[in-house]
Amino acid sequence: MVHTNIFNKIKYKSDAEIELIKLSALLVGQTLGEVAKHIRPGIPLIHLDRIAEEFIRDHHGIPSFKGYDGFPASLCLSVNDVVVHGIPSNEVLNDGDIISVDCGAILNGFHGDYAYTFEVGEVAEDVHLLVERTKESLYAGIEAAKEGNHIGDISHAVESYIRPFHYGIVEELCGHGIGRDMHEKPDIPNYGRPGVGPLIKRGMVFCIEPMICLGRRRIYMDNDGWTIHTYDRKPAAHFEHQLAVTEHGTEVISTYKYIEEALNNS
Ligand code: MG
Ligand code: MG
C-alpha cells in the first residue's frame, strides 16, 4: 500500500525498534508465503485475503490495511491493469494473469509492508518480462539505498533501470518511510535525479516499491476510491521491499524466501 503524508518528519529508529520491525517484516513474508501456496487459476481473490488475515491474526499480528482510511481488506490484490490498491472480490484468477499481492501487518506496534507480483499459469512473454524487470528495478533501487547516499539516488536507480525498456513509471504513488505508522517520511519516488532528497542515515526504515506499466504511465482511480488502473488497460507490475539502515549498513528486512519456497514446491 502506498500513500503520501506531507506533514511528518523522518522518524529515526533505535536498534531495539529495528529489531521489532524485523519481526513485523518477517510476519509479512510468512503471510505472503501462505498466500503464494494458493495462487492458481480459479481461486477467488477474497479467498487469498481470508488466508492472509487468518495467518496474520493466528500469529498475533494485526492486518494493517484493514480499516486503513476505510480499506475493507487485509491484502491489496491488483490483477493485470490494476496497478495497486485492488480490493479483493469474488473475481477469480485466470491463466495468464499477473497479480500484485501487497500485505501489511502490525506486530508489537510496528508495521511490516511489502509486495510481490505473481504470474498465474502461463503469462505472455512481454508481461513476464515486465514482471521480471520491475523486480530487477527494485533491486537496482536497493543497491542505491546506501548510507550516505540520498533518497534521490534510489529514485534515479529505479528510473535508470526501467527507462531502456520504454515502460511507464507511475509517478503519483511512491515508496515511504515506515515504523509505528505505515506511511512515514521520506517519500521515495520511482523516478528522479541523483543526489537530491534526504540523506540516507542510520535508523531509517523505509519501503521501496516500483510500480511499472507495460504501456503508458497514466493511471486513474476507480469509483471505489481505491483501485488504481492503468488508463490504457495494459498490465502493470509492483514489487516492494522493506529496508533498515543499521550499523551493518542497509539491510533488506523483508523476505521473499517463503514465497520462493512456495513457488518451488508448486
Ligand atoms: Mg505495500
Ligand atoms: Mg508500501
Short mmCIF file of N, CA and C in Angstrom, two decimals, residues 113-116 133-161 175 188-190 200 206-210 239-245 248-256 260:
data_model
loop_
_atom_site.label_atom_id
_atom_site.label_comp_id
_atom_site.label_asym_id
_atom_site.label_seq_id
_atom_site.Cartn_x
_atom_site.Cartn_y
_atom_site.Cartn_z
N ASP A 113 5.35 -4.07 5.65
CA ASP A 113 4.57 -3.74 4.44
C ASP A 113 5.42 -4.06 3.22
N TYR A 114 5.02 -5.09 2.48
CA TYR A 114 5.67 -5.27 1.19
C TYR A 114 4.86 -6.16 0.25
N ALA A 115 5.35 -6.24 -0.97
CA ALA A 115 4.53 -6.78 -2.06
C ALA A 115 5.35 -7.59 -3.06
N TYR A 116 4.63 -8.46 -3.77
CA TYR A 116 5.24 -9.33 -4.79
C TYR A 116 4.24 -9.50 -5.92
N ARG A 133 11.48 -7.40 -14.90
CA ARG A 133 12.24 -6.14 -14.93
C ARG A 133 11.78 -5.21 -13.81
N THR A 134 10.52 -5.30 -13.44
CA THR A 134 10.05 -4.49 -12.31
C THR A 134 10.76 -4.95 -11.04
N LYS A 135 10.86 -6.27 -10.87
CA LYS A 135 11.58 -6.81 -9.71
C LYS A 135 13.04 -6.37 -9.74
N GLU A 136 13.66 -6.45 -10.90
CA GLU A 136 15.06 -6.04 -11.02
C GLU A 136 15.24 -4.55 -10.71
N SER A 137 14.26 -3.74 -11.08
CA SER A 137 14.36 -2.31 -10.80
C SER A 137 14.32 -2.04 -9.30
N LEU A 138 13.58 -2.89 -8.59
CA LEU A 138 13.55 -2.77 -7.12
C LEU A 138 14.95 -3.05 -6.56
N TYR A 139 15.59 -4.10 -7.09
CA TYR A 139 16.94 -4.41 -6.60
C TYR A 139 17.95 -3.33 -6.99
N ALA A 140 17.73 -2.70 -8.13
CA ALA A 140 18.59 -1.56 -8.50
C ALA A 140 18.41 -0.43 -7.49
N GLY A 141 17.18 -0.20 -7.07
CA GLY A 141 16.89 0.81 -6.05
C GLY A 141 17.55 0.46 -4.72
N ILE A 142 17.45 -0.80 -4.34
CA ILE A 142 18.05 -1.26 -3.08
C ILE A 142 19.56 -1.05 -3.11
N GLU A 143 20.17 -1.36 -4.25
CA GLU A 143 21.61 -1.21 -4.41
C GLU A 143 22.05 0.25 -4.16
N ALA A 144 21.18 1.18 -4.51
CA ALA A 144 21.49 2.61 -4.36
C ALA A 144 21.14 3.13 -2.96
N ALA A 145 20.51 2.29 -2.15
CA ALA A 145 20.00 2.75 -0.84
C ALA A 145 21.06 2.64 0.24
N LYS A 146 22.24 3.12 -0.06
CA LYS A 146 23.36 3.01 0.89
C LYS A 146 23.42 4.23 1.79
N GLU A 147 23.87 4.01 3.02
CA GLU A 147 24.09 5.11 3.96
C GLU A 147 25.03 6.13 3.31
N GLY A 148 24.66 7.40 3.38
CA GLY A 148 25.47 8.45 2.77
C GLY A 148 24.97 8.86 1.40
N ASN A 149 24.20 7.98 0.74
CA ASN A 149 23.52 8.37 -0.49
C ASN A 149 22.28 9.19 -0.14
N HIS A 150 21.63 9.70 -1.16
CA HIS A 150 20.37 10.43 -0.96
C HIS A 150 19.21 9.59 -1.47
N ILE A 151 18.01 9.93 -1.00
CA ILE A 151 16.81 9.22 -1.45
C ILE A 151 16.69 9.32 -2.98
N GLY A 152 17.08 10.45 -3.53
CA GLY A 152 17.04 10.64 -4.98
C GLY A 152 17.89 9.62 -5.74
N ASP A 153 18.92 9.11 -5.09
CA ASP A 153 19.76 8.09 -5.73
C ASP A 153 18.96 6.80 -5.94
N ILE A 154 18.08 6.49 -4.98
CA ILE A 154 17.21 5.31 -5.12
C ILE A 154 16.27 5.54 -6.31
N SER A 155 15.62 6.70 -6.29
CA SER A 155 14.66 7.04 -7.35
C SER A 155 15.32 6.96 -8.72
N HIS A 156 16.49 7.54 -8.79
CA HIS A 156 17.22 7.58 -10.07
C HIS A 156 17.62 6.17 -10.52
N ALA A 157 18.00 5.34 -9.57
CA ALA A 157 18.42 3.97 -9.91
C ALA A 157 17.26 3.17 -10.48
N VAL A 158 16.08 3.32 -9.87
CA VAL A 158 14.90 2.61 -10.38
C VAL A 158 14.59 3.11 -11.79
N GLU A 159 14.54 4.42 -11.92
CA GLU A 159 14.21 5.00 -13.23
C GLU A 159 15.21 4.59 -14.30
N SER A 160 16.49 4.65 -13.96
CA SER A 160 17.54 4.34 -14.95
C SER A 160 17.45 2.88 -15.40
N TYR A 161 17.07 2.00 -14.46
CA TYR A 161 16.94 0.59 -14.84
C TYR A 161 15.78 0.40 -15.82
N GLY A 175 7.30 4.95 -2.76
CA GLY A 175 7.72 4.28 -1.54
C GLY A 175 7.71 5.28 -0.39
N ILE A 188 9.54 8.10 -1.36
CA ILE A 188 10.59 7.59 -2.25
C ILE A 188 10.00 7.36 -3.64
N PRO A 189 10.05 8.40 -4.49
CA PRO A 189 9.53 8.25 -5.85
C PRO A 189 10.36 7.24 -6.65
N ASN A 190 9.77 6.73 -7.69
CA ASN A 190 10.45 5.76 -8.55
C ASN A 190 11.06 6.41 -9.79
N ILE A 200 20.44 9.37 3.34
CA ILE A 200 20.13 8.05 3.92
C ILE A 200 21.05 7.84 5.12
N PHE A 206 12.54 2.08 5.60
CA PHE A 206 11.69 2.54 4.50
C PHE A 206 11.39 1.42 3.51
N CYS A 207 10.36 1.67 2.72
CA CYS A 207 9.92 0.74 1.68
C CYS A 207 10.19 1.36 0.31
N ILE A 208 10.75 0.55 -0.58
CA ILE A 208 10.90 0.94 -1.99
C ILE A 208 9.91 0.10 -2.77
N GLU A 209 9.11 0.73 -3.64
CA GLU A 209 8.09 -0.05 -4.33
C GLU A 209 7.80 0.47 -5.74
N PRO A 210 8.61 0.04 -6.70
CA PRO A 210 8.34 0.43 -8.10
C PRO A 210 6.99 -0.10 -8.59
N PHE A 239 6.51 -4.41 -7.11
CA PHE A 239 7.26 -5.14 -6.09
C PHE A 239 7.66 -4.17 -4.99
N GLU A 240 7.73 -4.67 -3.76
CA GLU A 240 8.08 -3.80 -2.63
C GLU A 240 8.94 -4.57 -1.65
N HIS A 241 10.02 -3.95 -1.24
CA HIS A 241 10.86 -4.48 -0.15
C HIS A 241 10.96 -3.42 0.95
N GLN A 242 11.25 -3.89 2.15
CA GLN A 242 11.37 -3.02 3.32
C GLN A 242 12.83 -3.08 3.81
N LEU A 243 13.42 -1.92 4.04
CA LEU A 243 14.85 -1.83 4.35
C LEU A 243 15.08 -1.08 5.66
N ALA A 244 16.15 -1.42 6.34
CA ALA A 244 16.55 -0.68 7.54
C ALA A 244 18.03 -0.36 7.44
N VAL A 245 18.41 0.85 7.85
CA VAL A 245 19.81 1.25 7.84
C VAL A 245 20.34 1.09 9.26
N HIS A 248 25.22 -2.30 10.41
CA HIS A 248 25.73 -3.21 9.38
C HIS A 248 25.49 -2.67 7.97
N GLY A 249 25.00 -1.45 7.87
CA GLY A 249 24.67 -0.89 6.56
C GLY A 249 23.19 -1.03 6.28
N THR A 250 22.83 -0.99 4.99
CA THR A 250 21.41 -1.10 4.64
C THR A 250 21.04 -2.58 4.54
N GLU A 251 20.11 -2.98 5.37
CA GLU A 251 19.66 -4.38 5.38
C GLU A 251 18.27 -4.46 4.76
N VAL A 252 18.07 -5.45 3.91
CA VAL A 252 16.71 -5.75 3.44
C VAL A 252 16.07 -6.61 4.52
N ILE A 253 15.08 -6.07 5.20
CA ILE A 253 14.48 -6.79 6.33
C ILE A 253 13.21 -7.54 5.91
N SER A 254 12.73 -7.27 4.71
CA SER A 254 11.65 -8.07 4.14
C SER A 254 12.27 -9.32 3.52
N THR A 255 11.44 -10.32 3.27
CA THR A 255 11.98 -11.53 2.65
C THR A 255 10.98 -12.16 1.69
N TYR A 256 11.50 -12.59 0.54
CA TYR A 256 10.69 -13.36 -0.42
C TYR A 256 10.95 -14.86 -0.26
N GLU A 260 9.27 -17.84 -2.40
CA GLU A 260 10.07 -18.67 -3.32
C GLU A 260 9.96 -20.15 -2.98
#
